[in-house]
Coordinates of C-alpha atoms in Angstrom, one line a residue:
M1 CA -157.8 -29.0 -5.7
A2 CA -155.2 -28.8 -2.3
D3 CA -153.2 -25.8 -2.6
N4 CA -149.4 -26.5 -1.6
S5 CA -148.6 -22.6 -0.6
F6 CA -150.4 -23.3 2.5
S7 CA -150.0 -26.2 5.4
D8 CA -152.5 -26.0 8.2
G9 CA -152.6 -21.9 7.1
V10 CA -149.2 -21.1 7.6
P11 CA -146.7 -20.5 4.0
S12 CA -144.5 -22.8 3.0
D13 CA -141.8 -20.0 2.6
S14 CA -142.5 -19.1 6.4
L15 CA -142.0 -23.0 6.7
E16 CA -138.7 -22.9 4.6
A17 CA -137.4 -19.9 5.9
A18 CA -137.9 -20.8 9.9
K19 CA -136.2 -24.5 8.5
N20 CA -133.2 -22.5 7.4
A21 CA -133.0 -20.5 10.3
S22 CA -133.0 -23.3 12.5
N23 CA -130.2 -25.0 10.3
T24 CA -128.0 -21.8 10.6
E25 CA -128.2 -21.8 14.6
K26 CA -127.2 -25.3 14.8
L27 CA -124.3 -25.0 12.4
A28 CA -122.7 -21.7 14.5
D29 CA -123.2 -24.0 17.4
Q30 CA -121.0 -26.5 16.2
V31 CA -118.4 -23.8 14.9
M32 CA -118.5 -22.4 18.0
Q33 CA -117.7 -25.3 19.8
N34 CA -114.6 -25.8 17.4
P35 CA -111.6 -24.4 19.7
Q36 CA -109.4 -24.2 16.5
V37 CA -112.1 -21.8 15.3
L38 CA -112.3 -19.8 18.4
A39 CA -108.7 -19.7 18.7
A40 CA -108.6 -18.0 15.2
L41 CA -111.7 -15.4 16.0
Q42 CA -109.5 -14.9 19.4
E43 CA -106.4 -14.1 17.3
R44 CA -108.1 -11.7 14.6
L45 CA -109.9 -9.7 17.8
D46 CA -107.0 -9.8 19.6
S47 CA -104.9 -8.4 16.4
V48 CA -108.0 -5.5 15.7
S49 CA -108.4 -4.4 19.4
H50 CA -104.1 -4.3 20.1
T51 CA -103.3 -2.0 17.4
P52 CA -101.2 0.9 19.1
S53 CA -103.7 3.9 17.9
S54 CA -106.7 2.1 19.3
Y55 CA -104.6 1.4 22.3
I56 CA -103.5 5.0 23.1
E57 CA -107.3 5.8 22.6
T58 CA -108.6 3.7 25.5
L59 CA -106.3 5.4 28.0
P60 CA -107.1 8.1 30.3
K61 CA -107.1 11.5 29.4
A62 CA -104.4 11.8 32.3
V63 CA -102.3 9.6 30.6
K64 CA -103.1 11.1 27.1
R65 CA -101.6 14.6 28.8
R66 CA -98.3 12.7 29.9
I67 CA -97.9 11.3 26.4
N68 CA -98.1 14.7 24.5
A69 CA -95.4 15.6 27.2
L70 CA -93.2 13.0 26.2
K71 CA -94.0 14.3 22.3
Q72 CA -93.0 17.8 23.1
L73 CA -89.5 16.3 24.4
Q74 CA -89.1 14.2 21.5
V75 CA -89.1 17.1 19.4
K76 CA -86.8 19.0 21.4
C77 CA -84.2 15.9 20.9
A78 CA -84.9 16.0 17.1
H79 CA -83.8 20.1 17.1
I80 CA -80.8 19.0 19.5
E81 CA -79.8 16.0 16.6
A82 CA -80.3 18.7 14.2
K83 CA -77.5 21.0 16.1
F84 CA -75.4 17.4 16.2
Y85 CA -75.3 17.0 12.4
E86 CA -74.7 20.4 11.6
E87 CA -71.2 20.1 13.8
V88 CA -70.9 16.9 11.6
H89 CA -70.9 19.2 9.0
D90 CA -68.4 21.4 10.2
L91 CA -66.0 18.6 10.9
E92 CA -66.6 17.5 7.3
R93 CA -65.1 20.7 6.1
K94 CA -62.5 21.0 8.6
Y95 CA -61.2 17.1 7.2
A96 CA -61.8 17.8 3.7
A97 CA -58.9 20.5 3.7
L98 CA -57.1 17.9 5.4
Y99 CA -57.9 15.4 2.3
Q100 CA -57.4 17.8 -0.5
P101 CA -53.5 17.8 -0.6
L102 CA -53.7 14.0 -1.0
F103 CA -56.4 14.9 -3.7
D104 CA -54.3 17.4 -5.7
K105 CA -51.5 14.9 -5.4
R106 CA -54.1 12.1 -6.7
R107 CA -54.9 14.2 -9.4
E108 CA -51.3 15.0 -10.6
F109 CA -50.4 11.6 -11.1
I110 CA -53.7 10.9 -12.8
T111 CA -52.8 13.5 -15.5
G112 CA -49.2 12.9 -15.7
D113 CA -48.2 16.4 -14.3
A114 CA -46.5 14.2 -11.9
E115 CA -44.2 10.9 -11.3
P116 CA -44.9 9.0 -8.1
T117 CA -41.6 8.4 -6.2
D118 CA -40.3 4.5 -6.0
A119 CA -41.6 4.5 -2.3
E120 CA -44.6 6.0 -3.2
S121 CA -45.2 3.7 -6.2
E122 CA -44.6 0.0 -3.6
W123 CA -48.0 -1.7 -3.0
H124 CA -48.1 -4.9 -1.4
S125 CA -50.7 -7.3 -2.5
E126 CA -52.5 -9.7 -0.3
N127 CA -50.8 -12.8 -2.6
E128 CA -47.4 -11.1 -2.5
E129 CA -45.3 -14.5 -1.1
E130 CA -47.2 -17.1 -3.9
D131 CA -46.4 -14.0 -6.8
K132 CA -42.9 -13.1 -5.7
L133 CA -42.5 -17.1 -5.8
A134 CA -44.1 -17.5 -8.6
G135 CA -42.2 -14.2 -10.2
D136 CA -38.6 -15.9 -9.5
I137 CA -39.5 -19.3 -11.0
K138 CA -40.7 -17.6 -14.2
N139 CA -37.5 -15.2 -13.9
K140 CA -35.2 -17.7 -14.1
A141 CA -35.8 -18.6 -17.5
V142 CA -37.6 -15.2 -19.2
I143 CA -35.3 -12.8 -18.1
T144 CA -34.2 -11.7 -21.6
E145 CA -37.5 -11.8 -22.9
K146 CA -39.1 -9.5 -20.2
E147 CA -36.1 -6.7 -21.0
A148 CA -37.2 -6.7 -24.5
A149 CA -40.8 -6.3 -24.0
A150 CA -40.5 -3.9 -21.2
A151 CA -38.1 -1.8 -23.8
E152 CA -41.0 -1.9 -26.0
E153 CA -44.4 -1.3 -23.7
P154 CA -45.6 2.1 -24.3
N155 CA -45.6 4.1 -21.4
P156 CA -48.5 6.8 -21.7
K157 CA -48.8 9.7 -20.2
G158 CA -50.2 9.5 -16.6
I159 CA -53.4 7.1 -16.1
P160 CA -55.7 7.2 -19.3
E161 CA -58.9 7.4 -18.9
F162 CA -59.2 7.4 -15.2
W163 CA -62.5 8.9 -14.4
F164 CA -63.9 7.9 -17.5
T165 CA -63.1 4.3 -16.2
I166 CA -64.7 5.1 -13.2
F167 CA -67.8 6.2 -14.9
R168 CA -67.8 2.6 -16.8
N169 CA -67.3 0.6 -14.0
V170 CA -70.2 2.1 -11.8
D171 CA -73.8 0.9 -13.1
M172 CA -75.1 4.2 -11.7
L173 CA -73.4 6.4 -13.7
S174 CA -72.8 3.9 -16.7
E175 CA -76.7 3.8 -17.2
L176 CA -76.5 8.1 -17.8
V177 CA -73.6 7.8 -20.0
Q178 CA -74.3 7.7 -23.8
E179 CA -71.9 6.3 -26.9
Y180 CA -71.8 10.5 -28.1
D181 CA -71.0 11.3 -24.3
E182 CA -67.8 9.1 -24.0
P183 CA -65.6 11.2 -25.7
I184 CA -66.6 13.9 -24.0
L185 CA -65.8 12.2 -20.5
K186 CA -62.4 10.8 -21.7
H187 CA -61.2 14.8 -21.1
L188 CA -62.8 14.7 -17.4
Q189 CA -59.5 14.9 -15.0
D190 CA -61.0 15.1 -11.4
I191 CA -63.9 15.7 -9.5
K192 CA -64.1 17.9 -5.8
V193 CA -66.2 18.2 -3.4
K194 CA -66.7 21.7 -2.0
F195 CA -68.3 22.2 1.3
S196 CA -70.3 25.1 2.2
D197 CA -68.4 28.2 4.1
P198 CA -69.5 28.3 8.1
G199 CA -72.7 30.3 8.8
Q200 CA -73.8 29.3 5.3
P201 CA -76.8 27.3 3.9
M202 CA -75.7 23.5 4.7
S203 CA -75.1 22.4 0.9
F204 CA -72.1 20.8 -0.9
V205 CA -71.0 21.4 -4.1
L206 CA -69.5 18.7 -7.0
E207 CA -66.6 20.3 -9.4
F208 CA -66.0 17.9 -12.6
H209 CA -62.6 19.4 -14.1
F210 CA -62.3 18.8 -17.8
E211 CA -59.0 19.3 -20.2
P212 CA -59.6 21.6 -22.9
N213 CA -61.5 19.6 -25.3
D214 CA -63.2 20.0 -28.9
Y215 CA -66.8 20.1 -27.4
F216 CA -67.2 23.4 -24.8
T217 CA -65.1 25.9 -23.6
N218 CA -66.0 25.4 -19.6
S219 CA -62.7 24.6 -17.8
V220 CA -65.0 23.2 -14.7
L221 CA -69.0 21.9 -14.6
T222 CA -70.5 22.4 -11.4
K223 CA -73.2 20.8 -9.2
T224 CA -74.7 22.2 -6.1
Y225 CA -76.9 20.2 -3.7
K226 CA -78.5 22.3 -1.2
M227 CA -79.1 20.2 2.0
K228 CA -81.9 20.3 4.9
S229 CA -81.1 19.9 8.5
E230 CA -83.8 20.8 11.0
P231 CA -87.1 19.2 11.8
D232 CA -90.0 19.2 9.6
K233 CA -92.7 21.8 11.6
A234 CA -95.4 19.6 10.0
D235 CA -94.1 16.4 11.0
P236 CA -90.8 16.6 13.3
F237 CA -90.6 12.6 14.5
S238 CA -89.5 11.9 10.5
F239 CA -86.3 13.9 11.1
E240 CA -83.6 11.2 10.7
G241 CA -80.3 13.9 9.9
P242 CA -79.7 15.9 6.8
E243 CA -81.3 15.5 3.7
I244 CA -80.5 17.0 0.1
V245 CA -83.9 19.4 -0.3
D246 CA -82.7 20.9 -4.2
C247 CA -79.9 21.7 -6.3
D248 CA -78.7 23.8 -9.1
G249 CA -76.3 23.0 -12.1
C250 CA -74.4 25.3 -14.6
T251 CA -74.6 26.5 -18.0
I252 CA -72.3 24.4 -20.3
D253 CA -70.9 26.7 -23.0
W254 CA -71.2 24.2 -25.8
K255 CA -69.3 25.0 -28.9
K256 CA -71.1 24.5 -32.4
G257 CA -72.9 21.5 -33.1
K258 CA -71.6 19.9 -30.5
N259 CA -74.3 20.5 -27.7
V260 CA -74.7 16.2 -26.9
T261 CA -77.7 17.5 -24.8
V262 CA -80.2 18.3 -27.7
K263 CA -80.9 16.8 -31.2
T264 CA -82.0 18.3 -34.4
I265 CA -85.1 16.6 -36.2
K266 CA -87.1 17.4 -39.1
K267 CA -90.7 18.0 -39.0
K268 CA -92.9 18.3 -41.8
Q269 CA -95.6 20.8 -42.2
K270 CA -98.4 21.3 -44.5
H271 CA -100.3 24.8 -45.0
K272 CA -103.9 24.8 -43.8
G273 CA -105.3 26.8 -47.0
R274 CA -102.9 26.2 -49.9
G275 CA -102.1 22.6 -49.3
T276 CA -98.3 22.6 -49.1
V277 CA -96.0 21.0 -47.6
R278 CA -92.6 22.6 -46.1
T279 CA -89.7 20.9 -44.1
I280 CA -88.6 22.4 -40.8
T281 CA -85.8 21.4 -38.3
K282 CA -85.8 21.8 -34.3
Q283 CA -84.1 21.2 -31.3
V284 CA -85.7 18.1 -29.1
P285 CA -84.1 17.3 -25.4
N286 CA -81.8 14.1 -26.0
D287 CA -80.6 11.6 -23.5
S288 CA -76.9 12.4 -21.8
F289 CA -75.2 12.7 -18.9
F290 CA -74.4 16.0 -19.4
N291 CA -77.9 16.9 -18.2
F292 CA -77.0 16.1 -15.2
F293 CA -75.7 19.6 -15.0
N294 CA -79.4 21.0 -16.0
P295 CA -81.4 19.1 -12.8
L296 CA -85.1 19.3 -12.2
K297 CA -86.0 21.5 -9.7
A298 CA -87.6 20.7 -6.5
S299 CA -91.3 22.6 -6.2
G300 CA -91.1 25.6 -3.7
D301 CA -94.3 26.9 -4.2
G302 CA -96.0 24.3 -2.2
E303 CA -97.4 22.1 -5.6
S304 CA -96.4 18.9 -5.5
L305 CA -94.2 16.8 -7.9
D306 CA -95.7 14.2 -10.4
E307 CA -94.5 10.7 -9.7
D308 CA -92.1 10.8 -12.0
S309 CA -90.5 14.2 -11.7
E310 CA -90.0 12.9 -7.9
F311 CA -88.2 9.9 -9.4
T312 CA -85.7 11.9 -10.9
L313 CA -85.2 14.4 -8.5
A314 CA -84.6 11.2 -5.8
S315 CA -82.2 9.8 -8.2
D316 CA -80.6 12.8 -8.7
F317 CA -80.1 13.7 -5.0
E318 CA -79.1 9.8 -4.4
I319 CA -76.2 10.2 -7.5
G320 CA -74.8 13.6 -5.8
H321 CA -74.7 11.7 -2.7
F322 CA -72.7 8.7 -4.3
F323 CA -70.5 11.0 -5.7
R324 CA -69.4 12.7 -2.4
E325 CA -69.6 10.0 0.3
R326 CA -68.2 7.3 -2.4
I327 CA -66.8 8.3 -5.9
V328 CA -64.4 10.9 -5.0
P329 CA -63.3 9.6 -1.3
R330 CA -62.2 6.2 -3.1
A331 CA -61.6 7.0 -6.9
V332 CA -58.9 4.8 -7.2
L333 CA -61.2 1.4 -5.4
Y334 CA -63.6 2.3 -8.2
F335 CA -61.3 2.3 -10.7
T336 CA -59.7 -0.7 -10.0
G337 CA -63.3 -2.5 -9.0
E338 CA -61.9 -3.2 -5.8
A339 CA -64.7 -1.1 -4.4
I340 CA -67.9 -2.6 -6.4
E341 CA -66.7 -6.1 -5.5
D342 CA -66.8 -5.2 -1.6
D343 CA -70.1 -4.0 -2.3
D344 CA -71.1 -6.6 -4.2
N345 CA -69.8 -9.2 -1.8
F346 CA -71.5 -7.1 1.1
E347 CA -75.2 -7.6 -0.4
E348 CA -74.4 -11.4 -1.3
G349 CA -73.6 -11.7 2.1
E350 CA -76.9 -10.7 3.3
E351 CA -79.1 -12.7 0.9
G352 CA -76.4 -15.9 2.1
E353 CA -77.5 -15.1 5.5
E354 CA -81.3 -15.0 4.3
E355 CA -80.9 -18.2 2.3
E356 CA -79.3 -19.7 5.3
L357 CA -82.4 -18.6 7.9
E358 CA -85.0 -20.0 5.8
G359 CA -83.2 -23.8 5.3
D360 CA -83.1 -23.6 9.3
E361 CA -87.0 -23.5 8.9
E362 CA -87.3 -25.6 6.3
G363 CA -85.3 -28.1 8.3
E364 CA -87.6 -27.5 11.4
D365 CA -91.0 -27.9 9.3
E366 CA -90.1 -30.9 7.5
D367 CA -93.3 -32.6 8.2
D368 CA -95.4 -30.2 7.0
A369 CA -93.0 -29.6 3.8
E370 CA -95.0 -32.6 2.3
I371 CA -98.3 -31.3 2.6
N372 CA -97.8 -27.1 1.9
P373 CA -94.8 -28.0 -0.2
K374 CA -93.0 -23.9 -0.2
A375 CA -91.9 -22.6 -3.2
E376 CA -88.7 -25.0 -4.6

């Protein structure tokens, strides 16, 4: 019987392998003759070979030496920039003193310790002419009714719940406020920003001023944010100006049974030997805005924080910065909601512009839309 494993002394497996190799070479020749495939391969090679780091590696040593000299200059620029921001901090301190008399008067109007004059309370709205015309028409018909209603209208002291309303209006703050925090925040009368003294390490303090209340004896709660305005020795090119690096809170002197930052739970314990069960009570942390004054500490011993801790600390820094830059300087606009509307309109404008650009792109590629439609 003939042996099918050989043909003229050559194994059939070898013949099959030779045939496959020949087919592969033909296929490779066909692919390499396709200009579209060649262009794609060249683009891939270009993207790999033209990365900045790979390009720098190909430069002569003399050029690399000059690049190192440029980096030295860049580090010096970063240190000059740090000095610039230190002077900006000094200017902030200077102008904070000029703002303070106005903020003091704001507090008096909010608390009702002073009443604004007619001149101080006059304000012209954007729709003043339309409002005036509509008002004149209505006044002719309902003057008597308005006078009677005005006589019955309540006249509370100051502007009730001013700061608490801001907390409710601003999402970043309202997310921190629990229902049991609300009665306490209604006693908040003022928030101030104090900058560090000349010659002292850069920092700022948030002061929360409360009227006497049933929850704690403190009249002022403070949060200090420590800042750094110098390039990092290990990574000087990452410097982009002052950054908050740590913060300190304060001790709240809670009245008995009023501490909303902890809650009491009951837990059953079973004795290992006798098998008896007893109920114990213990205090555990509770979600509250007032945990803001007992912040997580940044690691100062070289150990890195876990991801959740880093996020919590970054959020804390963001809130402190927002109080300093937005809430305190523009409080009345966050009370009325105008500042929030401005922020929302700005964000919508950015999104609208992006959508418009996408629309233009789709218009230009209209022929391709039927072949490879984008998400509708």
